[in-house]
PDB file of C-alpha atoms and ligand atoms in Angstrom:
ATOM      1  CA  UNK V 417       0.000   0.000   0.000  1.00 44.00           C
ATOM      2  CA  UNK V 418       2.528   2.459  -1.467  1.00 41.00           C
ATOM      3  CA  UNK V 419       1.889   5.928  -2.435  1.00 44.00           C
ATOM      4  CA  UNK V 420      -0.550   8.889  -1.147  1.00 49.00           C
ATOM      5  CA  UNK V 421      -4.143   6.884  -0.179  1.00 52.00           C
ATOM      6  CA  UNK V 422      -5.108   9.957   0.766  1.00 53.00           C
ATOM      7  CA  UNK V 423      -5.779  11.133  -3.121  1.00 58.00           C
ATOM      8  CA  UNK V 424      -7.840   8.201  -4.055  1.00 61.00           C
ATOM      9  CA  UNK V 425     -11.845   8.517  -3.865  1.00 63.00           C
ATOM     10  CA  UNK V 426     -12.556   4.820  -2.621  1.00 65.00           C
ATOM     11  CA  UNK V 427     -10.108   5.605   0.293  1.00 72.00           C
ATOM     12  CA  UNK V 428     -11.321   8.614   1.742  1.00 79.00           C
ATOM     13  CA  UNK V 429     -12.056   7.717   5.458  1.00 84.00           C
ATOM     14  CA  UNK V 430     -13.412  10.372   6.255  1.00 84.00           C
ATOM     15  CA  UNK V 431     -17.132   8.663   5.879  1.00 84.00           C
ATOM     16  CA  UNK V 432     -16.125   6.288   8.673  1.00 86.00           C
ATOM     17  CA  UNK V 433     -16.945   9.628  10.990  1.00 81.00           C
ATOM     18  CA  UNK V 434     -20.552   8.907   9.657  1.00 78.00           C
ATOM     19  CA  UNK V 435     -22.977   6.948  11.937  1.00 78.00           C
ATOM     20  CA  UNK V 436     -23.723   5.211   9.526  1.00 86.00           C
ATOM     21  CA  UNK V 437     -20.685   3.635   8.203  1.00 92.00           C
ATOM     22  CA  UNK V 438     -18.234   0.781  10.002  1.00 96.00           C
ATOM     23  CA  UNK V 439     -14.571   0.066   8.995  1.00 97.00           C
ATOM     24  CA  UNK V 440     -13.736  -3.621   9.831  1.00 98.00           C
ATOM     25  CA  UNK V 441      -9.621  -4.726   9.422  1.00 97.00           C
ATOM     26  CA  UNK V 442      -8.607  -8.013   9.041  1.00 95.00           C
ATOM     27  CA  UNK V 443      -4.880  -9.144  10.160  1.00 94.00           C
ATOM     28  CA  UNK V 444      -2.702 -12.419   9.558  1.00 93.00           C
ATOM     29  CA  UNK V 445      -0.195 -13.990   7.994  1.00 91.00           C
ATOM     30  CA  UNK V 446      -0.393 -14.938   4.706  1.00 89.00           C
ATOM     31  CA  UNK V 447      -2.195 -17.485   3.461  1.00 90.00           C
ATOM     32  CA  UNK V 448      -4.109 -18.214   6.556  1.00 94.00           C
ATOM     33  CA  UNK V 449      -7.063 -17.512   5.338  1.00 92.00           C
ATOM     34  CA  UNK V 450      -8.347 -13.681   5.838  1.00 93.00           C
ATOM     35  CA  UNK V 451     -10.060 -13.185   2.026  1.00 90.00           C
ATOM     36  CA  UNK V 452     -11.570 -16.733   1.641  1.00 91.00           C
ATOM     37  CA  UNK V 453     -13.377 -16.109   4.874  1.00 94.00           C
ATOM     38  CA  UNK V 454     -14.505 -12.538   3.852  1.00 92.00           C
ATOM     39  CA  UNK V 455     -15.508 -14.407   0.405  1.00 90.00           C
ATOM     40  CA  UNK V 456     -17.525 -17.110   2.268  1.00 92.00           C
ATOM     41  CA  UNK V 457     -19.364 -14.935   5.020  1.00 93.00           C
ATOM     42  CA  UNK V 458     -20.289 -12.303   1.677  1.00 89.00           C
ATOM     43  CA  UNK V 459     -20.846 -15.646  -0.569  1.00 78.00           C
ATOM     44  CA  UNK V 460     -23.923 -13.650  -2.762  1.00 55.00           C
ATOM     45  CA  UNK V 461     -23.499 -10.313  -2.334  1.00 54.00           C
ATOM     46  CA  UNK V 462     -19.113 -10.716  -3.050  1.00 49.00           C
ATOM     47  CA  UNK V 463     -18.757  -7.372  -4.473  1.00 54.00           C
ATOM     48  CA  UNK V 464     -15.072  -7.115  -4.026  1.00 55.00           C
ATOM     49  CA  UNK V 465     -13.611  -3.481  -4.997  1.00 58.00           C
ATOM     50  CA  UNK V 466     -10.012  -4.447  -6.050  1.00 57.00           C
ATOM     51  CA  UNK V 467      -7.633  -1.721  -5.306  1.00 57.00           C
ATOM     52  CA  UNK V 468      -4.881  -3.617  -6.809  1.00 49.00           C
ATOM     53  CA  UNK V 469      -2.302  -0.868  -7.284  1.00 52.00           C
ATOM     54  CA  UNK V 470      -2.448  -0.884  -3.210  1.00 58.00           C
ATOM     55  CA  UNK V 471      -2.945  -4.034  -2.920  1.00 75.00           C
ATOM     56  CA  UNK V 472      -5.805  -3.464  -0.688  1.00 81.00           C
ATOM     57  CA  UNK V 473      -9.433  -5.020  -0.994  1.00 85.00           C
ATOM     58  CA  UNK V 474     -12.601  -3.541   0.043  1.00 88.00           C
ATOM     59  CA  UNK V 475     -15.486  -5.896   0.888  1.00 89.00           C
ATOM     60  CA  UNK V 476     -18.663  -4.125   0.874  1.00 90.00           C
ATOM     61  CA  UNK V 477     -21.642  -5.165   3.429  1.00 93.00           C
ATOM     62  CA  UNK V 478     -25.136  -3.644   4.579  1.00 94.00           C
ATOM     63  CA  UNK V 479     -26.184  -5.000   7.861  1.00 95.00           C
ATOM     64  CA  UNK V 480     -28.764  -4.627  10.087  1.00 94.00           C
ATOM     65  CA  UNK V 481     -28.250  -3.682  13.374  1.00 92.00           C
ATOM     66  CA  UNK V 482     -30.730  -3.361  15.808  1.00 89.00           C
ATOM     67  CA  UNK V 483     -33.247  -0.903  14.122  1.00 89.00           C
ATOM     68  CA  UNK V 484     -30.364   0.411  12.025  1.00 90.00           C
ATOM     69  CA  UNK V 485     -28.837  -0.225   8.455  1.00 94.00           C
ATOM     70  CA  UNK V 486     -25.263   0.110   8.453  1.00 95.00           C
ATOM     71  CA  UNK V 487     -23.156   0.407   5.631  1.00 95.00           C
ATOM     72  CA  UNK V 488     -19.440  -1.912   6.629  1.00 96.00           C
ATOM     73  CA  UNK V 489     -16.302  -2.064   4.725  1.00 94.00           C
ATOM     74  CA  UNK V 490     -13.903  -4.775   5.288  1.00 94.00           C
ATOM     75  CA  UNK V 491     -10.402  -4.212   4.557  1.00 93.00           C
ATOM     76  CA  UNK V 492      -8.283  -6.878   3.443  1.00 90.00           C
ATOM     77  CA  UNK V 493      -4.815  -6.436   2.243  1.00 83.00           C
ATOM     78  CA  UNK V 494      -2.932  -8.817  -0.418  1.00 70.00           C
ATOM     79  CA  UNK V 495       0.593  -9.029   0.399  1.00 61.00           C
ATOM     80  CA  UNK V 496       1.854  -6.390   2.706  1.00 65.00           C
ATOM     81  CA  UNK V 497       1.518  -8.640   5.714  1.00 64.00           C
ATOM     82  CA  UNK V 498       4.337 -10.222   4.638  1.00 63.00           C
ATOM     83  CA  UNK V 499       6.544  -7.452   5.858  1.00 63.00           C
ATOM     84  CA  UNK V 500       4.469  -8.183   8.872  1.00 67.00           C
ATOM     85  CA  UNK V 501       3.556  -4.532   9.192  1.00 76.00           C
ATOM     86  CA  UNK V 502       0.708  -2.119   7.874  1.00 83.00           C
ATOM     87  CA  UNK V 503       0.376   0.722   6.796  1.00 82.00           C
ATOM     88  CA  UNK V 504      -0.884   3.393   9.218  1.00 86.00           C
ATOM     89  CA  UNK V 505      -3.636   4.214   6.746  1.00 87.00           C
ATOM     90  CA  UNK V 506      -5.133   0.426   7.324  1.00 91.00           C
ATOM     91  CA  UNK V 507      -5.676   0.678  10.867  1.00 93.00           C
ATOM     92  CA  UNK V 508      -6.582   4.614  10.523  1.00 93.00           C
ATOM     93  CA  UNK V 509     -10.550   4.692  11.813  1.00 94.00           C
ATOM     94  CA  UNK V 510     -11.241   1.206  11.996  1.00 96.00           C
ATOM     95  CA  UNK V 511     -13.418   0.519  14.223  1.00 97.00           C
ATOM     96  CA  UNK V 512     -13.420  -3.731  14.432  1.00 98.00           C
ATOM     97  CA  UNK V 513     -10.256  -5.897  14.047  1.00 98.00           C
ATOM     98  CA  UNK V 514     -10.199  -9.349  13.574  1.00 98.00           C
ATOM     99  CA  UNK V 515      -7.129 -11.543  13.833  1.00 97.00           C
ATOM    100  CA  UNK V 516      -7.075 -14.569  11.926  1.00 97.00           C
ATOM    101  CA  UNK V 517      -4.352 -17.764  12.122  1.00 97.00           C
ATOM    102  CA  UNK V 518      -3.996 -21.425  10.599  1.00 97.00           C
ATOM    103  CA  UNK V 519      -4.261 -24.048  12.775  1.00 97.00           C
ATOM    104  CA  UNK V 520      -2.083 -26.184  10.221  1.00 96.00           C
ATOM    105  CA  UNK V 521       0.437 -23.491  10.962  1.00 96.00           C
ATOM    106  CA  UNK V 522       2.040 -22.458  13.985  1.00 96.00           C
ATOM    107  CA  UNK V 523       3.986 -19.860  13.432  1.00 95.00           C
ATOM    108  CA  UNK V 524       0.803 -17.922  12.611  1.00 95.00           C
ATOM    109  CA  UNK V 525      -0.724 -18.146  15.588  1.00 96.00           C
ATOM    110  CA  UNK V 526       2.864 -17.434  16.931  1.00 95.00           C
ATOM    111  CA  UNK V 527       3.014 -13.949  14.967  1.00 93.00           C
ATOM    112  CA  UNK V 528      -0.834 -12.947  16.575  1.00 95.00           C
ATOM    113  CA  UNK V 529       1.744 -11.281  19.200  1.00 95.00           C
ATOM    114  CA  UNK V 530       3.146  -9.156  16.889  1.00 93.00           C
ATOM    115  CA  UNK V 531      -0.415  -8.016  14.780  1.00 93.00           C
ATOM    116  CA  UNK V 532      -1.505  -7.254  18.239  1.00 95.00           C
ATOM    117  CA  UNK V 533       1.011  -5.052  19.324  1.00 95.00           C
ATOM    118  CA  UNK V 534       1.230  -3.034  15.962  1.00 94.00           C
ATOM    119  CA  UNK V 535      -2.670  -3.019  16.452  1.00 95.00           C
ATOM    120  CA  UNK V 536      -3.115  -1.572  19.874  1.00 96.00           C
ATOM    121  CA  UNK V 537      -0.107   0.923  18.844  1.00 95.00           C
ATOM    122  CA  UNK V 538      -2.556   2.878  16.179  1.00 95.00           C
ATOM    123  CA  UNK V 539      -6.189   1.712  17.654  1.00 96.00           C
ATOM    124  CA  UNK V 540      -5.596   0.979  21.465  1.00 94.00           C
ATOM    125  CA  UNK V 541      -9.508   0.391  22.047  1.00 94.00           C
ATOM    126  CA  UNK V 542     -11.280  -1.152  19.466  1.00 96.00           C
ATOM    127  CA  UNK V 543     -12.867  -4.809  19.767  1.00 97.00           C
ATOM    128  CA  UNK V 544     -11.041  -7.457  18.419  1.00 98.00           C
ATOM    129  CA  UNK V 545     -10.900 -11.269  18.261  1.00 98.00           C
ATOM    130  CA  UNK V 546      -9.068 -14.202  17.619  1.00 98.00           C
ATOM    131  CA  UNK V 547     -10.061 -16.449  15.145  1.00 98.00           C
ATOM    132  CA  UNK V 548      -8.495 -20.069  14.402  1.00 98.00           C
ATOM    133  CA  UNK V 549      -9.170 -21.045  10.588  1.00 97.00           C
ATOM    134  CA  UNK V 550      -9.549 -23.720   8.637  1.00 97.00           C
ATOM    135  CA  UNK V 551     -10.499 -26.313  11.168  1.00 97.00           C
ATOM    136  CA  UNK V 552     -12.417 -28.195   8.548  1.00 95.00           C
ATOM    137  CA  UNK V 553      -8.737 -29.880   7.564  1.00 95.00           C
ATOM    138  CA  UNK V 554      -8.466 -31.344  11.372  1.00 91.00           C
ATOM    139  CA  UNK V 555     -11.352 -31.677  13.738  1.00 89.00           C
ATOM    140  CA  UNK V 556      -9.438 -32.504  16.451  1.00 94.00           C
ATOM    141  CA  UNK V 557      -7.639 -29.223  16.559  1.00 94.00           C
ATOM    142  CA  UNK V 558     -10.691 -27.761  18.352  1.00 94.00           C
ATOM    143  CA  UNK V 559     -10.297 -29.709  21.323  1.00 95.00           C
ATOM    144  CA  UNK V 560      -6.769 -28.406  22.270  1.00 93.00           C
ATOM    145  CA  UNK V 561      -6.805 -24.305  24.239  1.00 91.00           C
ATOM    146  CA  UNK V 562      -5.208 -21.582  22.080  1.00 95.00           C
ATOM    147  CA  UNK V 563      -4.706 -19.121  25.127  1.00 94.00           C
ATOM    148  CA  UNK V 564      -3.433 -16.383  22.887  1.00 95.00           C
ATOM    149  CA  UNK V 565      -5.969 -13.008  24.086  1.00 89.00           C
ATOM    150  CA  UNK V 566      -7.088 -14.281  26.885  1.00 90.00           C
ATOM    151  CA  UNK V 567      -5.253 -12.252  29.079  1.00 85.00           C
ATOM    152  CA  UNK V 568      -6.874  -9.476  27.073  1.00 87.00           C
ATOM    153  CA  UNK V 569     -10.479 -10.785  27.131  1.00 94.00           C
ATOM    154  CA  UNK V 570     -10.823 -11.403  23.545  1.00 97.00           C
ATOM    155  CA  UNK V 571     -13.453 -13.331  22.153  1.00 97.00           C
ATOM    156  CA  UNK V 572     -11.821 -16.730  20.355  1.00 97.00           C
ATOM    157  CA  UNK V 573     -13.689 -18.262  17.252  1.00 97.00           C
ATOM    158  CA  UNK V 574     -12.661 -21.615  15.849  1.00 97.00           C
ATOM    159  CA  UNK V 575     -14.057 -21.456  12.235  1.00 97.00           C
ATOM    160  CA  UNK V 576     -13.654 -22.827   8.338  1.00 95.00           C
ATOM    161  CA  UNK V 577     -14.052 -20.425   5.704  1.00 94.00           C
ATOM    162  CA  UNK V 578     -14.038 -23.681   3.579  1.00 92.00           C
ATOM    163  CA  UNK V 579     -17.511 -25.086   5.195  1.00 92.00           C
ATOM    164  CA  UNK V 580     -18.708 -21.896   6.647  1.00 93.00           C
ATOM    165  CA  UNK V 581     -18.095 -23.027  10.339  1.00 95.00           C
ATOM    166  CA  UNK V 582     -18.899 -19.990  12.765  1.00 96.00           C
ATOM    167  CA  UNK V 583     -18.066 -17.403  10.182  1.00 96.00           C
ATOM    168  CA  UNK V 584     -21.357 -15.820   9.967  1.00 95.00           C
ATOM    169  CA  UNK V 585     -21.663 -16.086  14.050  1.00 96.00           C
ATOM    170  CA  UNK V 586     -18.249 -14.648  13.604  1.00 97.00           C
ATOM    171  CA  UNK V 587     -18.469 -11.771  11.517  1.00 97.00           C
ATOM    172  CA  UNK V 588     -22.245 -10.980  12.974  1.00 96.00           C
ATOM    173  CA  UNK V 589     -20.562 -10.720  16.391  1.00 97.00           C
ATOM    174  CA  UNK V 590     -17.799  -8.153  15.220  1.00 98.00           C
ATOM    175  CA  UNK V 591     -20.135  -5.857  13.311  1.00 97.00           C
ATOM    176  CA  UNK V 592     -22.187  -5.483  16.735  1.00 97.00           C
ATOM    177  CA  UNK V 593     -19.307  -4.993  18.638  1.00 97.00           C
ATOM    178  CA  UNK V 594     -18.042  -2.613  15.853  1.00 97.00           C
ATOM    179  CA  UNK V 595     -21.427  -0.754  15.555  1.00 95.00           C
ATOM    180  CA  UNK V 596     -21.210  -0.722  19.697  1.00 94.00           C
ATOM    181  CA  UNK V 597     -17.727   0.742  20.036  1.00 94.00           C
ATOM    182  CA  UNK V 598     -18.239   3.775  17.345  1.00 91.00           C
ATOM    183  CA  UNK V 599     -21.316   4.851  19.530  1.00 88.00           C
ATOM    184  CA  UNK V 600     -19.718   4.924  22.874  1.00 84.00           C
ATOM    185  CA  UNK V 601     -16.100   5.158  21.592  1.00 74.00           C
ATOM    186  CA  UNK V 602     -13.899   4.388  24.928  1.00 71.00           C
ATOM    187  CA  UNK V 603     -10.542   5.305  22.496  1.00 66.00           C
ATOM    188  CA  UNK V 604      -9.464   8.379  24.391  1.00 66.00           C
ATOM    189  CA  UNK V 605      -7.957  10.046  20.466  1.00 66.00           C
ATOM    190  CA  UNK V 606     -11.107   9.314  18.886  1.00 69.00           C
ATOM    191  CA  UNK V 607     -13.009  11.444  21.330  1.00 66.00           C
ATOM    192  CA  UNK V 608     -10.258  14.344  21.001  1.00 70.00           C
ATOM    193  CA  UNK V 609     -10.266  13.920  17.312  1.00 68.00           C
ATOM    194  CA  UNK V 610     -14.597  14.231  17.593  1.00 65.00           C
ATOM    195  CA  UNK V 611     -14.138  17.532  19.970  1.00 68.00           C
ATOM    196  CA  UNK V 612     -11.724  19.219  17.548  1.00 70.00           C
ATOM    197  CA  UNK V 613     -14.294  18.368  14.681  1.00 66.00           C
ATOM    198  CA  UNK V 614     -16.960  20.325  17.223  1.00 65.00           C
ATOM    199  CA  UNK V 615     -14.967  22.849  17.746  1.00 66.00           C
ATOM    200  CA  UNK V 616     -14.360  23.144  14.148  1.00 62.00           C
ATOM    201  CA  UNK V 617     -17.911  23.586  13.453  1.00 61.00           C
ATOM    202  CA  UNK V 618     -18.791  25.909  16.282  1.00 63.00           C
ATOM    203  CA  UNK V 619     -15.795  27.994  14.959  1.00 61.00           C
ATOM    204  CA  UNK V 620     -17.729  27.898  10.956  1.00 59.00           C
ATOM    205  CA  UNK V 621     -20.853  28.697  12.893  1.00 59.00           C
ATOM    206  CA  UNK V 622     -19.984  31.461  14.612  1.00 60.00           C
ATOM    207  CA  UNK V 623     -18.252  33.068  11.598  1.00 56.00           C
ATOM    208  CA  UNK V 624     -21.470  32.413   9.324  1.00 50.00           C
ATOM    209  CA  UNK V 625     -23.403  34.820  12.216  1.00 49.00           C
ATOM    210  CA  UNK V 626     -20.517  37.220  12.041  1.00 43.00           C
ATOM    211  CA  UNK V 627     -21.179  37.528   8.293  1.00 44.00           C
ATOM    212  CA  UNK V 628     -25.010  38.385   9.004  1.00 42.00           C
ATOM    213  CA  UNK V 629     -23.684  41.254  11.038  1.00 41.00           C
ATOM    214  CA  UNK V 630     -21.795  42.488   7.882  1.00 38.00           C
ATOM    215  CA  UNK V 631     -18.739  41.611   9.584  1.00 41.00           C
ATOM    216  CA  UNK V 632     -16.585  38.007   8.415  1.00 39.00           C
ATOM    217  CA  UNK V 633     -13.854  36.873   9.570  1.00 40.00           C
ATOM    218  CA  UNK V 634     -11.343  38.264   7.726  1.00 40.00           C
ATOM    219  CA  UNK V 635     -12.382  41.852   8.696  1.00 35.00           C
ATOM    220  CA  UNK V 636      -9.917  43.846  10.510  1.00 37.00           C
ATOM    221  CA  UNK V 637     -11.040  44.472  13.774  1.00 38.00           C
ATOM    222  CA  UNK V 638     -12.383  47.881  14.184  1.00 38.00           C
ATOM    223  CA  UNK V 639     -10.808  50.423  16.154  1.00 35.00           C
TER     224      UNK V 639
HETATM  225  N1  GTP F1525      -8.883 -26.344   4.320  1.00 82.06           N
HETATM  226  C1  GTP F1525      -9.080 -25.026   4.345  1.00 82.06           C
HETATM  227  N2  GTP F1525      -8.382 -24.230   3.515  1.00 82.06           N
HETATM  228  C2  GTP F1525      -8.617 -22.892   3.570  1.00 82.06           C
HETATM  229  C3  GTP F1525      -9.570 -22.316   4.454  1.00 82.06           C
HETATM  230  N3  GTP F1525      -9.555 -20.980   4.300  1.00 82.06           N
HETATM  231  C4  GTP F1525      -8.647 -20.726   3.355  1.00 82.06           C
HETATM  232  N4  GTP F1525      -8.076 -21.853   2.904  1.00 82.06           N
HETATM  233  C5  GTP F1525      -7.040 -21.980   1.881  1.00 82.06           C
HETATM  234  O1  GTP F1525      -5.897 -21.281   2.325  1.00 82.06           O
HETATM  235  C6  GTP F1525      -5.290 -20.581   1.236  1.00 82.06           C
HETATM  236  C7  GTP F1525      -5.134 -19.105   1.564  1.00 82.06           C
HETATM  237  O2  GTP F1525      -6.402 -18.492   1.683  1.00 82.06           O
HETATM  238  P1  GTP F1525      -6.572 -16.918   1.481  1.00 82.06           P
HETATM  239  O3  GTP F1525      -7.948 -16.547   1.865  1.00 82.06           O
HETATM  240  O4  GTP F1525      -6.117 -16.532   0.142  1.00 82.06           O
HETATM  241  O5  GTP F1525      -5.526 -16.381   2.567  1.00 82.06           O
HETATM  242  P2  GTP F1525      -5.148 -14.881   2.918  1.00 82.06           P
HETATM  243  O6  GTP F1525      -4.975 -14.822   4.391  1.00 82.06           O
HETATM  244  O7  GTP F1525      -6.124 -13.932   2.331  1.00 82.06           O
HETATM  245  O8  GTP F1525      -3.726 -14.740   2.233  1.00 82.06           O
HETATM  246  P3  GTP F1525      -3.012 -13.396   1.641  1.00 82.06           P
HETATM  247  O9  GTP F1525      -3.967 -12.728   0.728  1.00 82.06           O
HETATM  248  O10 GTP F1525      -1.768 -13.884   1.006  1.00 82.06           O
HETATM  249  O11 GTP F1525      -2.701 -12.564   2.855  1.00 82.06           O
HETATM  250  C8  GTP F1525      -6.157 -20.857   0.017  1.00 82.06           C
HETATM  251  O12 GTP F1525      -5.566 -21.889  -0.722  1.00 82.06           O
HETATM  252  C9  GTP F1525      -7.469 -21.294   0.590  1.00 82.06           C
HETATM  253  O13 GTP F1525      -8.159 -22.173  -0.243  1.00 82.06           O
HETATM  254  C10 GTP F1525     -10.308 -23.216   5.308  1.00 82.06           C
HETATM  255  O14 GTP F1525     -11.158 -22.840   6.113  1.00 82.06           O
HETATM  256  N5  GTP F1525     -10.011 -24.547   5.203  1.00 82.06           N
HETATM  257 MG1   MG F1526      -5.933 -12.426   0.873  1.00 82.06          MG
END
């Protein structure tokens, strides 16, 4: 994810202020199985958008949430993780992570030490969860305790993308819990980034009644 993300339409984030929109990240090694499990929980409505030059994908999703229809974007990357790092502008406003490894593989559930860390370093609040793919390939696997964010109290999914085991319970879970954490955000820089966006407004406002008195805010004060 090279370059200025800033300049391209489908990655302006600054919808994700809106109530009605939900950025969801998904992290792992490669290969473990982050886009096949997008794919399976999106099976009919798979509207990838392929941002290929940034090797980023957007999964589009309407949900209903309560009462309320909310428009979520999953992010899925092709290929950066293998310099097992992101790019700030993936974690930027996200407001839902979910960590995926391969039970086949155990140096990927290894490495969910180091997604964490670089995770809590940009988003130190949001939900996230553990999830242990592709089960399917050896049922046993689910009997054994993968103790990996318990410490941290989060939520641990055993699941196939390949026969669709837990991934809707999965993915249903996170968009709640996503949904939950923008309205009562406990991230202390979201809630200084949402004053200064206030105070931003207040500040237009109070120059718009300036301009009814004939005065803007350019004028020189009059002495
Ligand atoms: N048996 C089994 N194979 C799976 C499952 N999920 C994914 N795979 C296989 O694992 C491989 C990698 O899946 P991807 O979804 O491409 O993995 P990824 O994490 O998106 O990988 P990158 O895009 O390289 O980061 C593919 O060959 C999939 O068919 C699963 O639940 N069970
Ligand atoms: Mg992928």
């Amino acid at each position: 994810m090279a370059g200025d993300v800033g300049s391209i339409p489908e990655l302006d984030q600054k919808k994700y202020d809106s109530d009605e929109q939900v950025k969801i990240i998904c992290l792992g090694d490669s290969a473990v199985g982050k886009s096949k499990l997008m794919e399976r929980f999106l099976m009919d409505e798979y509207r990838p958008q392929q941002l290929s030059t940034y090797a980023l994908t957007l999964y589009k999703h309407t949900a209903t949430v309560g009462n309320r229809t909310v428009a979520v974007d999953f992010w899925d990357t092709a290929g950066q993780e293998r310099f097992q790092s992101m790019h700030p502008s993936y974690y930027h406003k996200a407001h839902a992570c979910i960590m995926v490894f391969d039970v086949q593989r155990k140096i990927t559930y290894k490495n969910l030490a180091n997604w964490y860390k670089e995770l809590r370093e940009y988003r130190p609040e949001i939900p996230c969860c553990v999830v242990a793919n592709k089960i399917d390939a050896d049922l046993k696997v689910t009997q054994r305790s993968f103790n990996f964010g318990k410490k941290q109290g989060l939520p641990f999914y055993f699941v196939s993308a390949a026969d669709g085991t837990n991934v809707v319970k999965m993915f249903r879970e996170m968009i709640k819990r996503a949904v939950d954490y923008k309205q009562n955000p406990s991230d202390f820089m979201d809630e200084v980034m949402q004053e200064l966006e206030n105070f931003d407004l207040e500040k237009k406002e109070d120059n718009s009644e300036a301009d009814d008195d004939g005065l803007t805010a350019e004028s020189p004060d009059v002495v």
